[in-house]
Amino acid sequence: MSVQQRNLNGSSEIYKKISKFVPVNEWKVHAPLIEKINKLKKEKNAIILAHNYQTPEIYHGVADIAADSLALAVEAAKTSADKIIMCGVHFMAETAKLMNPNKKVFLPDMQAGCSLASSITGKDVRLLKQKYPGVPVVSYVNTSADVKAETDVCCTSANAVKVVESLNVEKVIFLPDQYLADYVAKNTKVKIISWKGTCIVHEQFTSKEIEDIKNQNPGIKVIAHPECPPDVIEASDFAGSTSGMIKYVKDNQPKKVMLVTECSMSDNVEADNPNVSFIKPCNLCPYMKKIDLEKILDCLENDTNEIILDNKTIEAARKSVIRMTEIGR
Ligand code: 13P
Ligand code: SF4
């Protein structure tokens, strides 16, 4: 599993690694914040978890653990810290809270949402269950706690096929990403009933773009996230979760690569793989980008933006996430 466990150095060491991606004038603003955050999180016994789409100064500068959404859920459950700061989006912070009901979990900006999570509500799932009685519900982890509370088992892009097949049934309701549902349907015999949610970042890529890049860069390896449209995945050499993509680059060390996903990923992975050259057409996730160092510091100093969930929702939603982590990758 590709979980980046950090032994954070002083800020000048960090800057050596990411100077290619962070202009020096920006770094002058980031460096004192990084020093403050790394000192304060020790004093407060807090841990910073960051998704792979966070900017390099967060990913390489203050994150104790950087990972994909499955590993973030697993790592959140293992921590002995009193406080968890989730540098990611709202559903990731809620998932961390579900795994740690007795700990304080913070999200640096409550507006850090997700187009997939907001495409479906708990009420929608109840209606679907009425329409398809007895058919189990598999929900992508990119959903609200209310949706998870109506779900039999969660999945992420790293384990979607395995989770669907673990149910040993002919049919499942698979929510909410239609493209991930297509990807799963192609890789299993189980019949998939899907929902029309999309990721605003990945739906924008086209197979024409991939073909053009391949023509302009002979030998390039193109790696796509399963939230991309099916023809984009088809045109790519490999598809996998964000950690799956990182592992592919680390293990294969291709001469040239393009990661068909959110922009910060390529910068973060390039900093760890200096011998690989990256072609970077990418799309920004406006939600992930709501997180910055100032807001992280504010969480640490003032306990801002704590995730609060009622016990009934925690009870119901937690089961579907735990079931997923037991199935693994
Ligand atoms: P991963 O589970 O692959 O990290 O993806 C999360 C996400 O939000 C991708 O858009
Ligand atoms: Fe949601 Fe897409 Fe952003 Fe991931 S990249 S948080 S799926 S909108």
mmCIF file of C-alpha atoms and ligand atoms in Angstrom:
data_model
loop_
_atom_site.group_PDB
_atom_site.id
_atom_site.type_symbol
_atom_site.label_atom_id
_atom_site.label_comp_id
_atom_site.label_asym_id
_atom_site.label_seq_id
_atom_site.Cartn_x
_atom_site.Cartn_y
_atom_site.Cartn_z
ATOM 1 C CA MET A 1 0.000 0.000 0.000
ATOM 2 C CA SER A 2 1.375 3.395 -0.922
ATOM 3 C CA VAL A 3 1.053 5.421 2.271
ATOM 4 C CA GLN A 4 3.594 8.196 2.550
ATOM 5 C CA GLN A 5 4.744 8.254 6.189
ATOM 6 C CA ARG A 6 6.678 11.424 6.785
ATOM 7 C CA ASN A 7 9.673 12.213 8.926
ATOM 8 C CA LEU A 8 9.408 15.923 8.501
ATOM 9 C CA ASN A 9 12.624 17.897 8.299
ATOM 10 C CA GLY A 10 13.252 21.604 8.792
ATOM 11 C CA SER A 11 11.699 23.913 6.219
ATOM 12 C CA SER A 12 14.906 24.364 4.178
ATOM 13 C CA GLU A 13 15.110 20.571 3.624
ATOM 14 C CA ILE A 14 11.459 20.555 2.583
ATOM 15 C CA TYR A 15 12.042 23.390 0.141
ATOM 16 C CA LYS A 16 14.926 21.584 -1.554
ATOM 17 C CA LYS A 17 12.441 18.883 -2.504
ATOM 18 C CA ILE A 18 9.644 21.100 -3.801
ATOM 19 C CA SER A 19 11.460 24.210 -5.068
ATOM 20 C CA LYS A 20 10.561 23.256 -8.642
ATOM 21 C CA PHE A 21 6.854 23.604 -7.861
ATOM 22 C CA VAL A 22 6.707 26.438 -5.324
ATOM 23 C CA PRO A 23 8.103 29.867 -6.335
ATOM 24 C CA VAL A 24 10.505 31.397 -3.833
ATOM 25 C CA ASN A 25 8.193 34.321 -3.033
ATOM 26 C CA GLU A 26 5.406 31.913 -2.127
ATOM 27 C CA TRP A 27 7.825 29.837 -0.095
ATOM 28 C CA LYS A 28 8.676 32.910 2.045
ATOM 29 C CA VAL A 29 5.016 32.941 3.121
ATOM 30 C CA HIS A 30 4.753 29.154 3.567
ATOM 31 C CA ALA A 31 7.992 28.483 5.521
ATOM 32 C CA PRO A 32 7.064 30.212 8.838
ATOM 33 C CA LEU A 33 3.599 28.632 8.729
ATOM 34 C CA ILE A 34 5.109 25.176 8.175
ATOM 35 C CA GLU A 35 7.471 25.647 11.139
ATOM 36 C CA LYS A 36 4.595 26.780 13.369
ATOM 37 C CA ILE A 37 2.265 23.949 12.313
ATOM 38 C CA ASN A 38 4.890 21.239 12.795
ATOM 39 C CA LYS A 39 5.743 22.547 16.283
ATOM 40 C CA LEU A 40 2.148 23.032 17.378
ATOM 41 C CA LYS A 41 0.888 19.656 16.200
ATOM 42 C CA LYS A 42 3.440 17.938 18.476
ATOM 43 C CA GLU A 43 2.452 20.096 21.455
ATOM 44 C CA LYS A 44 -1.238 19.339 20.876
ATOM 45 C CA ASN A 45 -0.770 15.621 20.043
ATOM 46 C CA ALA A 46 -2.437 16.184 16.674
ATOM 47 C CA ILE A 47 -1.883 14.286 13.436
ATOM 48 C CA ILE A 48 -2.189 15.753 9.947
ATOM 49 C CA LEU A 49 -3.578 13.418 7.302
ATOM 50 C CA ALA A 50 -3.441 14.643 3.701
ATOM 51 C CA HIS A 51 -4.937 13.351 0.499
ATOM 52 C CA ASN A 52 -2.601 12.922 -2.487
ATOM 53 C CA TYR A 53 -4.255 15.957 -4.195
ATOM 54 C CA GLN A 54 -3.047 18.450 -1.587
ATOM 55 C CA THR A 55 -0.535 21.074 -2.700
ATOM 56 C CA PRO A 56 3.203 20.280 -2.296
ATOM 57 C CA GLU A 57 3.725 22.588 0.717
ATOM 58 C CA ILE A 58 1.013 20.618 2.573
ATOM 59 C CA TYR A 59 1.823 17.163 1.147
ATOM 60 C CA HIS A 60 5.596 17.438 1.630
ATOM 61 C CA GLY A 61 5.602 20.125 4.337
ATOM 62 C CA VAL A 62 3.177 19.269 7.142
ATOM 63 C CA ALA A 63 1.419 15.945 6.399
ATOM 64 C CA ASP A 64 2.311 13.115 8.788
ATOM 65 C CA ILE A 65 0.585 10.734 6.431
ATOM 66 C CA ALA A 66 -0.290 11.344 2.784
ATOM 67 C CA ALA A 67 -2.438 8.734 1.059
ATOM 68 C CA ASP A 68 -5.466 7.803 -1.058
ATOM 69 C CA SER A 69 -8.943 7.802 0.423
ATOM 70 C CA LEU A 70 -8.889 4.126 1.449
ATOM 71 C CA ALA A 71 -5.593 4.465 3.304
ATOM 72 C CA LEU A 72 -6.733 7.721 4.936
ATOM 73 C CA ALA A 73 -9.700 5.851 6.427
ATOM 74 C CA VAL A 74 -7.461 2.997 7.609
ATOM 75 C CA GLU A 75 -4.783 5.295 9.030
ATOM 76 C CA ALA A 76 -7.370 7.460 10.786
ATOM 77 C CA ALA A 77 -8.506 4.358 12.682
ATOM 78 C CA LYS A 78 -4.956 3.483 13.782
ATOM 79 C CA THR A 79 -3.800 6.807 15.174
ATOM 80 C CA SER A 80 -3.185 7.438 18.871
ATOM 81 C CA ALA A 81 -3.286 11.229 18.388
ATOM 82 C CA ASP A 82 -5.971 13.212 20.247
ATOM 83 C CA LYS A 83 -6.811 15.353 17.247
ATOM 84 C CA ILE A 84 -6.959 14.603 13.532
ATOM 85 C CA ILE A 85 -6.660 17.402 10.975
ATOM 86 C CA MET A 86 -7.900 16.118 7.618
ATOM 87 C CA CYS A 87 -6.357 17.969 4.678
ATOM 88 C CA GLY A 88 -8.756 16.725 2.068
ATOM 89 C CA VAL A 89 -12.478 17.120 1.516
ATOM 90 C CA HIS A 90 -15.533 16.894 3.749
ATOM 91 C CA PHE A 91 -16.364 13.227 3.166
ATOM 92 C CA MET A 92 -12.783 12.272 4.109
ATOM 93 C CA ALA A 93 -13.049 14.170 7.403
ATOM 94 C CA GLU A 94 -16.443 12.576 8.114
ATOM 95 C CA THR A 95 -14.973 9.142 7.383
ATOM 96 C CA ALA A 96 -12.116 9.840 9.817
ATOM 97 C CA LYS A 97 -14.721 10.806 12.439
ATOM 98 C CA LEU A 98 -16.672 7.586 11.806
ATOM 99 C CA MET A 99 -13.489 5.605 12.428
ATOM 100 C CA ASN A 100 -12.711 7.649 15.570
ATOM 101 C CA PRO A 101 -15.998 8.698 17.177
ATOM 102 C CA ASN A 102 -14.224 9.650 20.415
ATOM 103 C CA LYS A 103 -11.565 11.835 18.818
ATOM 104 C CA LYS A 104 -11.768 15.382 17.570
ATOM 105 C CA VAL A 105 -11.562 15.601 13.784
ATOM 106 C CA PHE A 106 -11.125 18.920 11.981
ATOM 107 C CA LEU A 107 -11.466 19.985 8.363
ATOM 108 C CA PRO A 108 -9.564 23.234 7.665
ATOM 109 C CA ASP A 109 -12.359 24.536 5.384
ATOM 110 C CA MET A 110 -15.946 23.290 5.652
ATOM 111 C CA GLN A 111 -16.573 24.359 2.022
ATOM 112 C CA ALA A 112 -14.190 21.633 0.806
ATOM 113 C CA GLY A 113 -16.933 19.474 -0.720
ATOM 114 C CA CYS A 114 -17.012 17.024 -3.631
ATOM 115 C CA SER A 115 -19.289 16.907 -6.687
ATOM 116 C CA LEU A 116 -19.742 13.153 -6.246
ATOM 117 C CA ALA A 117 -20.685 13.395 -2.570
ATOM 118 C CA SER A 118 -23.190 16.185 -3.262
ATOM 119 C CA SER A 119 -24.834 14.267 -6.132
ATOM 120 C CA ILE A 120 -26.802 11.978 -3.775
ATOM 121 C CA THR A 121 -28.562 12.149 -0.398
ATOM 122 C CA GLY A 122 -29.605 9.556 2.173
ATOM 123 C CA LYS A 123 -33.209 10.029 0.992
ATOM 124 C CA ASP A 124 -32.196 9.165 -2.609
ATOM 125 C CA VAL A 125 -30.657 5.917 -1.343
ATOM 126 C CA ARG A 126 -33.811 5.025 0.610
ATOM 127 C CA LEU A 127 -35.856 5.513 -2.576
ATOM 128 C CA LEU A 128 -33.458 3.315 -4.557
ATOM 129 C CA LYS A 129 -33.735 0.587 -1.927
ATOM 130 C CA GLN A 130 -37.536 0.725 -2.293
ATOM 131 C CA LYS A 131 -37.185 0.433 -6.068
ATOM 132 C CA TYR A 132 -34.750 -2.513 -5.858
ATOM 133 C CA PRO A 133 -35.761 -4.408 -2.704
ATOM 134 C CA GLY A 134 -33.107 -6.736 -1.313
ATOM 135 C CA VAL A 135 -30.341 -5.480 -3.635
ATOM 136 C CA PRO A 136 -27.288 -4.509 -1.545
ATOM 137 C CA VAL A 137 -25.936 -0.961 -1.722
ATOM 138 C CA VAL A 138 -22.238 -0.345 -2.355
ATOM 139 C CA SER A 139 -21.306 3.326 -1.967
ATOM 140 C CA TYR A 140 -18.103 4.972 -3.021
ATOM 141 C CA VAL A 141 -16.425 6.485 0.017
ATOM 142 C CA ASN A 142 -16.975 9.873 -1.737
ATOM 143 C CA THR A 143 -20.405 10.164 -0.076
ATOM 144 C CA SER A 144 -21.838 11.899 2.997
ATOM 145 C CA ALA A 145 -22.232 10.097 6.330
ATOM 146 C CA ASP A 146 -26.020 10.142 5.700
ATOM 147 C CA VAL A 147 -25.523 8.125 2.496
ATOM 148 C CA LYS A 148 -23.052 5.784 4.211
ATOM 149 C CA ALA A 149 -25.673 5.192 6.929
ATOM 150 C CA GLU A 150 -27.964 3.726 4.222
ATOM 151 C CA THR A 151 -25.134 1.678 2.685
ATOM 152 C CA ASP A 152 -24.219 -1.992 3.149
ATOM 153 C CA VAL A 153 -20.542 -1.562 2.327
ATOM 154 C CA CYS A 154 -18.345 1.301 1.119
ATOM 155 C CA CYS A 155 -15.597 1.067 -1.463
ATOM 156 C CA THR A 156 -12.934 3.303 -2.966
ATOM 157 C CA SER A 157 -11.405 3.267 -6.428
ATOM 158 C CA ALA A 158 -8.679 1.019 -4.959
ATOM 159 C CA ASN A 159 -11.020 -1.844 -4.053
ATOM 160 C CA ALA A 160 -14.357 -1.311 -5.851
ATOM 161 C CA VAL A 161 -14.347 -4.607 -7.808
ATOM 162 C CA LYS A 162 -13.190 -6.618 -4.786
ATOM 163 C CA VAL A 163 -15.924 -5.103 -2.593
ATOM 164 C CA VAL A 164 -18.674 -5.765 -5.166
ATOM 165 C CA GLU A 165 -17.555 -9.379 -5.605
ATOM 166 C CA SER A 166 -17.250 -9.931 -1.838
ATOM 167 C CA LEU A 167 -21.044 -9.717 -1.567
ATOM 168 C CA ASN A 168 -21.588 -12.901 -3.617
ATOM 169 C CA VAL A 169 -24.789 -11.593 -5.222
ATOM 170 C CA GLU A 170 -25.963 -11.193 -8.822
ATOM 171 C CA LYS A 171 -26.818 -7.499 -8.602
ATOM 172 C CA VAL A 172 -25.692 -4.463 -6.603
ATOM 173 C CA ILE A 173 -26.688 -0.812 -6.420
ATOM 174 C CA PHE A 174 -23.405 1.052 -6.922
ATOM 175 C CA LEU A 175 -23.329 4.773 -5.967
ATOM 176 C CA PRO A 176 -22.782 7.537 -6.961
ATOM 177 C CA ASP A 177 -20.042 7.650 -9.654
ATOM 178 C CA GLN A 178 -21.351 6.506 -13.038
ATOM 179 C CA TYR A 179 -17.860 6.185 -14.511
ATOM 180 C CA LEU A 180 -16.484 4.162 -11.612
ATOM 181 C CA ALA A 181 -19.650 2.033 -11.944
ATOM 182 C CA ASP A 182 -18.841 1.501 -15.658
ATOM 183 C CA TYR A 183 -15.264 0.583 -14.739
ATOM 184 C CA VAL A 184 -16.475 -1.965 -12.149
ATOM 185 C CA ALA A 185 -19.079 -3.391 -14.564
ATOM 186 C CA LYS A 186 -16.313 -4.029 -17.097
ATOM 187 C CA ASN A 187 -14.283 -5.938 -14.526
ATOM 188 C CA THR A 188 -16.941 -8.162 -12.941
ATOM 189 C CA LYS A 189 -19.910 -10.370 -13.858
ATOM 190 C CA VAL A 190 -22.071 -8.776 -11.135
ATOM 191 C CA LYS A 191 -24.868 -6.590 -12.591
ATOM 192 C CA ILE A 192 -24.357 -2.978 -11.605
ATOM 193 C CA ILE A 193 -27.210 -0.527 -11.024
ATOM 194 C CA SER A 194 -25.592 2.904 -11.119
ATOM 195 C CA TRP A 195 -26.307 6.580 -10.318
ATOM 196 C CA LYS A 196 -25.535 9.620 -12.433
ATOM 197 C CA GLY A 197 -22.851 11.244 -10.259
ATOM 198 C CA THR A 198 -19.566 12.477 -11.732
ATOM 199 C CA CYS A 199 -16.320 13.989 -10.533
ATOM 200 C CA ILE A 200 -16.015 17.493 -12.000
ATOM 201 C CA VAL A 201 -12.243 17.037 -12.245
ATOM 202 C CA HIS A 202 -12.068 13.686 -14.038
ATOM 203 C CA GLU A 203 -15.106 14.009 -16.301
ATOM 204 C CA GLN A 204 -13.335 16.783 -18.226
ATOM 205 C CA PHE A 205 -10.603 14.573 -19.702
ATOM 206 C CA THR A 206 -11.177 13.231 -23.227
ATOM 207 C CA SER A 207 -9.711 10.288 -25.126
ATOM 208 C CA LYS A 208 -8.757 12.739 -27.925
ATOM 209 C CA GLU A 209 -6.513 14.585 -25.431
ATOM 210 C CA ILE A 210 -4.851 11.284 -24.453
ATOM 211 C CA GLU A 211 -4.336 10.257 -28.082
ATOM 212 C CA ASP A 212 -2.807 13.678 -28.925
ATOM 213 C CA ILE A 213 -0.408 13.448 -25.987
ATOM 214 C CA LYS A 214 0.569 9.893 -26.950
ATOM 215 C CA ASN A 215 1.241 11.019 -30.534
ATOM 216 C CA GLN A 216 3.339 13.980 -29.383
ATOM 217 C CA ASN A 217 5.273 11.906 -26.800
ATOM 218 C CA PRO A 218 6.131 8.471 -28.201
ATOM 219 C CA GLY A 219 6.646 5.889 -25.439
ATOM 220 C CA ILE A 220 4.834 7.924 -22.754
ATOM 221 C CA LYS A 221 2.901 5.941 -20.123
ATOM 222 C CA VAL A 222 -0.569 7.341 -19.479
ATOM 223 C CA ILE A 223 -2.149 6.516 -16.126
ATOM 224 C CA ALA A 224 -5.775 7.386 -15.405
ATOM 225 C CA HIS A 225 -7.985 7.535 -12.335
ATOM 226 C CA PRO A 226 -11.085 5.278 -12.540
ATOM 227 C CA GLU A 227 -13.325 8.356 -12.116
ATOM 228 C CA CYS A 228 -12.432 9.279 -15.738
ATOM 229 C CA PRO A 229 -14.886 8.514 -18.572
ATOM 230 C CA PRO A 230 -14.555 4.909 -19.890
ATOM 231 C CA ASP A 231 -12.981 5.920 -23.243
ATOM 232 C CA VAL A 232 -10.240 7.819 -21.363
ATOM 233 C CA ILE A 233 -9.456 4.730 -19.278
ATOM 234 C CA GLU A 234 -9.481 2.626 -22.437
ATOM 235 C CA ALA A 235 -6.963 4.976 -24.078
ATOM 236 C CA SER A 236 -4.656 4.807 -21.020
ATOM 237 C CA ASP A 237 -1.994 2.248 -20.105
ATOM 238 C CA PHE A 238 -3.100 1.760 -16.511
ATOM 239 C CA ALA A 239 -5.978 2.811 -14.234
ATOM 240 C CA GLY A 240 -5.832 2.957 -10.454
ATOM 241 C CA SER A 241 -6.570 4.906 -7.297
ATOM 242 C CA THR A 242 -4.271 7.828 -6.512
ATOM 243 C CA SER A 243 -2.026 5.501 -4.484
ATOM 244 C CA GLY A 244 -2.172 2.917 -7.264
ATOM 245 C CA MET A 245 -0.897 5.602 -9.645
ATOM 246 C CA ILE A 246 1.914 6.571 -7.261
ATOM 247 C CA LYS A 247 2.931 2.931 -6.895
ATOM 248 C CA TYR A 248 2.943 2.474 -10.675
ATOM 249 C CA VAL A 249 5.373 5.393 -11.119
ATOM 250 C CA LYS A 250 7.565 4.330 -8.196
ATOM 251 C CA ASP A 251 7.789 0.680 -9.294
ATOM 252 C CA ASN A 252 8.068 1.180 -13.078
ATOM 253 C CA GLN A 253 10.063 4.444 -13.216
ATOM 254 C CA PRO A 254 8.802 5.208 -16.756
ATOM 255 C CA LYS A 255 10.918 7.730 -18.691
ATOM 256 C CA LYS A 256 7.883 9.910 -19.304
ATOM 257 C CA VAL A 257 4.453 9.735 -17.713
ATOM 258 C CA MET A 258 1.151 11.560 -17.652
ATOM 259 C CA LEU A 259 -1.176 11.227 -14.660
ATOM 260 C CA VAL A 260 -4.746 11.804 -15.833
ATOM 261 C CA THR A 261 -6.024 13.326 -12.621
ATOM 262 C CA GLU A 262 -5.873 16.352 -10.314
ATOM 263 C CA CYS A 263 -2.973 18.779 -10.860
ATOM 264 C CA SER A 264 -1.142 18.613 -7.526
ATOM 265 C CA MET A 265 -0.671 14.844 -7.821
ATOM 266 C CA SER A 266 1.923 15.172 -10.567
ATOM 267 C CA ASP A 267 3.943 17.764 -8.611
ATOM 268 C CA ASN A 268 3.859 15.628 -5.454
ATOM 269 C CA VAL A 269 4.871 12.454 -7.280
ATOM 270 C CA GLU A 270 7.535 14.198 -9.351
ATOM 271 C CA ALA A 271 9.187 15.511 -6.171
ATOM 272 C CA ASP A 272 9.562 11.874 -5.024
ATOM 273 C CA ASN A 273 10.618 10.546 -8.482
ATOM 274 C CA PRO A 274 13.147 13.032 -9.903
ATOM 275 C CA ASN A 275 14.189 10.675 -12.729
ATOM 276 C CA VAL A 276 10.712 10.504 -14.247
ATOM 277 C CA SER A 277 9.616 13.267 -16.597
ATOM 278 C CA PHE A 278 5.984 14.377 -16.260
ATOM 279 C CA ILE A 279 3.661 15.774 -18.930
ATOM 280 C CA LYS A 280 1.034 17.686 -17.012
ATOM 281 C CA PRO A 281 -2.277 18.503 -18.609
ATOM 282 C CA CYS A 282 -4.473 18.297 -15.525
ATOM 283 C CA ASN A 283 -7.602 19.701 -13.878
ATOM 284 C CA LEU A 284 -7.738 21.387 -10.491
ATOM 285 C CA CYS A 285 -10.150 20.179 -7.825
ATOM 286 C CA PRO A 286 -11.565 23.458 -6.476
ATOM 287 C CA TYR A 287 -12.619 21.681 -3.269
ATOM 288 C CA MET A 288 -9.222 20.182 -2.458
ATOM 289 C CA LYS A 289 -7.674 23.578 -3.131
ATOM 290 C CA LYS A 290 -9.748 25.221 -0.378
ATOM 291 C CA ILE A 291 -7.264 23.810 2.145
ATOM 292 C CA ASP A 292 -4.217 25.951 2.895
ATOM 293 C CA LEU A 293 -1.564 26.301 5.590
ATOM 294 C CA GLU A 294 -3.267 29.272 7.305
ATOM 295 C CA LYS A 295 -6.489 27.302 7.735
ATOM 296 C CA ILE A 296 -4.570 24.260 9.032
ATOM 297 C CA LEU A 297 -2.868 26.476 11.618
ATOM 298 C CA ASP A 298 -6.236 27.938 12.598
ATOM 299 C CA CYS A 299 -7.574 24.400 13.287
ATOM 300 C CA LEU A 300 -4.572 23.674 15.478
ATOM 301 C CA GLU A 301 -4.643 26.968 17.364
ATOM 302 C CA ASN A 302 -8.379 27.448 17.779
ATOM 303 C CA ASP A 303 -10.029 24.041 17.192
ATOM 304 C CA THR A 304 -11.855 25.566 14.217
ATOM 305 C CA ASN A 305 -14.196 23.473 12.037
ATOM 306 C CA GLU A 306 -14.678 20.357 14.114
ATOM 307 C CA ILE A 307 -16.687 17.585 12.415
ATOM 308 C CA ILE A 308 -19.775 16.801 14.502
ATOM 309 C CA LEU A 309 -22.020 13.830 13.700
ATOM 310 C CA ASP A 310 -24.919 12.467 15.731
ATOM 311 C CA ASN A 311 -24.500 9.052 17.363
ATOM 312 C CA LYS A 312 -27.232 7.408 15.297
ATOM 313 C CA THR A 313 -25.552 8.390 12.008
ATOM 314 C CA ILE A 314 -22.132 7.348 13.340
ATOM 315 C CA GLU A 315 -23.462 3.925 14.387
ATOM 316 C CA ALA A 316 -25.062 3.215 11.008
ATOM 317 C CA ALA A 317 -22.435 4.766 8.726
ATOM 318 C CA ARG A 318 -19.428 3.362 10.569
ATOM 319 C CA LYS A 319 -20.440 -0.235 9.826
ATOM 320 C CA SER A 320 -20.228 0.288 6.058
ATOM 321 C CA VAL A 321 -16.733 1.826 6.310
ATOM 322 C CA ILE A 322 -15.423 -0.847 8.697
ATOM 323 C CA ARG A 323 -16.767 -3.570 6.410
ATOM 324 C CA MET A 324 -14.792 -1.971 3.566
ATOM 325 C CA THR A 325 -11.547 -1.775 5.549
ATOM 326 C CA GLU A 326 -11.928 -5.455 6.489
ATOM 327 C CA ILE A 327 -12.088 -6.347 2.777
ATOM 328 C CA GLY A 328 -8.963 -4.267 2.136
ATOM 329 C CA ARG A 329 -7.341 -3.424 -1.144
HETATM 330 P P1 13P B 1 -8.535 8.035 -4.335
HETATM 331 O O1 13P B 1 -9.356 7.148 -3.485
HETATM 332 O O2 13P B 1 -8.013 7.374 -5.549
HETATM 333 O O3 13P B 1 -7.491 8.719 -3.532
HETATM 334 O O4 13P B 1 -9.492 9.166 -4.944
HETATM 335 C C1 13P B 1 -10.173 10.084 -4.158
HETATM 336 C C2 13P B 1 -10.713 11.168 -4.958
HETATM 337 O O5 13P B 1 -11.424 12.012 -4.491
HETATM 338 C C3 13P B 1 -10.361 11.140 -6.359
HETATM 339 O O6 13P B 1 -10.932 12.135 -7.028
HETATM 340 FE FE1 SF4 B 2 -14.560 14.976 -5.470
HETATM 341 FE FE2 SF4 B 2 -13.420 14.863 -7.867
HETATM 342 FE FE3 SF4 B 2 -12.524 16.617 -6.112
HETATM 343 FE FE4 SF4 B 2 -12.064 13.992 -5.736
HETATM 344 S S1 SF4 B 2 -11.289 15.281 -7.368
HETATM 345 S S2 SF4 B 2 -12.779 15.455 -4.209
HETATM 346 S S3 SF4 B 2 -13.959 13.138 -6.558
HETATM 347 S S4 SF4 B 2 -14.586 16.590 -7.027
#
